[in-house]
XYZ file of C-alpha atoms in Angstrom:
186
model
C 0.000 0.000 0.000
C 1.108 3.401 -0.862
C 0.505 6.579 1.139
C -1.537 8.879 -1.102
C -1.360 11.842 1.254
C 1.834 13.706 0.579
C 2.899 16.875 2.342
C 3.195 19.835 0.028
C 6.518 21.617 0.536
C 5.155 25.249 0.667
C 2.007 24.741 2.748
C 2.757 25.734 6.272
C 0.552 27.502 8.745
C 1.265 30.078 11.418
C 1.207 29.003 15.009
C -0.704 30.878 17.663
C 2.546 31.891 19.364
C 3.905 33.405 16.148
C 0.666 35.310 15.603
C 0.711 36.715 19.166
C 4.349 37.815 18.827
C 3.592 39.572 15.516
C 0.529 41.311 17.025
C 2.500 42.510 20.065
C 5.263 43.919 17.825
C 2.614 45.695 15.714
C 0.990 47.116 18.873
C 4.301 48.534 20.098
C 5.027 50.084 16.691
C 1.580 51.698 16.561
C 1.886 52.988 20.134
C 5.127 54.728 19.183
C 4.206 55.770 15.647
C 0.686 57.224 15.935
C 1.557 60.045 18.395
C 4.614 60.914 16.323
C 2.504 61.042 13.181
C -0.108 63.334 14.758
C 2.671 65.621 15.984
C 4.193 65.592 12.490
C 0.811 66.488 10.969
C 0.228 69.362 13.401
C 3.757 70.680 12.859
C 3.270 70.539 9.087
C 0.026 72.528 9.348
C 1.719 75.028 11.641
C 4.506 75.581 9.112
C 2.020 75.775 6.259
C -0.087 78.474 7.953
C 2.975 80.522 8.920
C 4.418 80.258 5.409
C 1.067 81.195 3.845
C 0.847 84.388 5.921
C 4.508 85.123 5.189
C 3.937 84.748 1.434
C 0.760 86.859 1.581
C 2.720 89.610 3.340
C 5.326 89.470 0.562
C 2.557 89.488 -2.055
C 0.867 92.511 -0.465
C 4.157 94.392 -0.320
C 5.047 93.664 -3.946
C 1.509 94.501 -5.138
C 1.622 97.829 -3.289
C 4.871 98.715 -5.040
C 3.710 97.426 -8.424
C 0.301 99.163 -8.279
C 1.722 102.311 -6.658
C -1.114 102.264 -4.127
C -1.840 101.002 -0.618
C -2.462 97.251 -0.235
C -3.937 95.821 2.973
C -4.239 92.422 4.627
C -7.161 92.223 7.037
C -8.922 89.506 9.046
C -11.890 88.114 7.144
C -14.295 85.355 8.131
C -16.019 85.280 4.735
C -13.287 86.149 2.227
C -14.944 89.370 1.133
C -15.164 91.756 4.108
C -12.822 92.788 6.915
C -13.676 91.675 10.456
C -13.760 94.178 13.288
C -13.155 91.555 15.962
C -11.625 88.141 16.464
C -8.198 86.828 15.552
C -6.363 86.010 12.349
C -7.341 82.317 12.591
C -10.708 83.227 11.013
C -8.912 83.834 7.701
C -7.798 86.958 5.842
C -7.911 88.823 2.554
C -5.361 90.880 0.638
C -6.808 93.826 -1.287
C -5.927 97.151 -2.913
C -7.069 99.859 -0.460
C -7.792 102.817 -2.707
C -9.365 105.005 -0.006
C -6.769 104.322 2.750
C -9.427 103.104 5.190
C -7.853 99.795 6.216
C -11.058 97.953 5.274
C -12.482 96.892 1.938
C -15.098 99.137 0.347
C -16.904 99.170 -2.992
C -14.649 99.079 -6.041
C -11.584 97.793 -4.196
C -10.145 94.615 -5.685
C -9.448 91.497 -3.616
C -6.060 90.119 -4.646
C -6.207 86.848 -2.678
C -7.956 85.280 0.304
C -7.120 82.677 2.935
C -9.921 80.630 4.537
C -10.138 79.958 8.259
C -7.439 77.861 9.911
C -8.222 74.392 11.265
C -10.090 74.247 14.556
C -7.888 74.721 17.591
C -5.140 76.821 16.000
C -4.797 80.327 17.431
C -3.332 83.168 15.398
C -3.255 86.649 16.908
C -1.369 89.877 16.420
C -0.207 92.398 18.976
C -1.532 95.971 19.092
C -0.507 97.361 15.693
C -1.131 94.178 13.708
C -4.240 92.897 15.492
C -6.706 93.981 12.774
C -4.859 94.776 9.555
C -1.441 95.209 7.953
C -1.094 97.974 5.401
C 1.673 98.552 2.833
C 2.168 101.900 1.106
C 3.416 102.422 -2.459
C 7.041 102.276 -1.243
C 6.517 98.857 0.380
C 6.646 100.202 3.942
C 4.059 99.204 6.538
C 1.927 102.132 7.601
C -1.093 102.574 9.821
C -4.065 104.319 8.230
C -3.138 107.321 10.398
C 0.249 107.452 8.636
C 2.438 106.124 11.455
C 4.851 103.243 11.020
C 3.332 99.824 11.575
C 5.289 96.946 13.055
C 4.403 94.071 15.306
C 4.354 90.371 15.983
C 1.787 87.779 15.010
C 1.761 84.584 17.100
C 0.578 81.258 15.682
C 0.003 78.392 18.119
C -1.142 74.851 17.293
C -4.126 72.972 18.551
C -3.255 71.473 21.934
C -1.850 69.011 22.828
C -0.422 68.032 19.403
C 2.677 70.210 19.557
C 2.256 71.770 22.972
C 4.758 74.536 23.536
C 5.834 74.978 19.919
C 4.586 77.803 17.748
C 5.621 80.404 15.209
C 5.923 84.160 15.290
C 5.791 86.336 12.227
C 7.711 89.486 13.034
C 6.929 92.511 10.888
C 9.313 95.459 10.788
C 8.312 99.024 9.913
C 10.358 98.720 6.712
C 7.783 96.173 5.522
C 9.968 93.105 5.835
C 8.808 90.090 7.762
C 10.417 86.955 9.145
C 9.292 83.760 10.829
C 10.690 82.589 14.164
C 10.039 79.389 16.119
C 8.798 79.931 19.659
C 8.262 77.711 22.677
C 5.836 79.907 24.602
C 2.523 78.528 23.361
C 0.392 77.264 26.203
């Protein structure tokens, strides 16, 4: 009599012990990787928002020089009007301010707009840059009253993703801006 049941060389199963070891290794990797990934995502958004404001400041300055007129960035929740209250996290618009009012009126062209930031991010400016930033035809920042405008805008992430890390956009009265990392977000 011949044995008709032959073992196939490539058919092997996984034991319960091997499966449990693989699952525990996967659990450890996920426990380490998921928080790092969420921190990476929050940090990427933080950089993106800071760089967007920085590029919109540069755009406003260059448009003011090119158009030989005042160009303003103001807070805007709807992308078409300037907000009188709230912070920069509600979004903003860049527009040609033909009447030097610091807010958009009829006939003034919107150059670009930024929608609201993700929930939890805070973006505020100190006294002179809390509502608007205005560039004159020479590319200098000026208040609507004519005085020099400079200040600091602080961008902080949604807690606790990157607790303590944020960005500041520092605006000089010459119209130049720069981004700095900060550790004072709470």
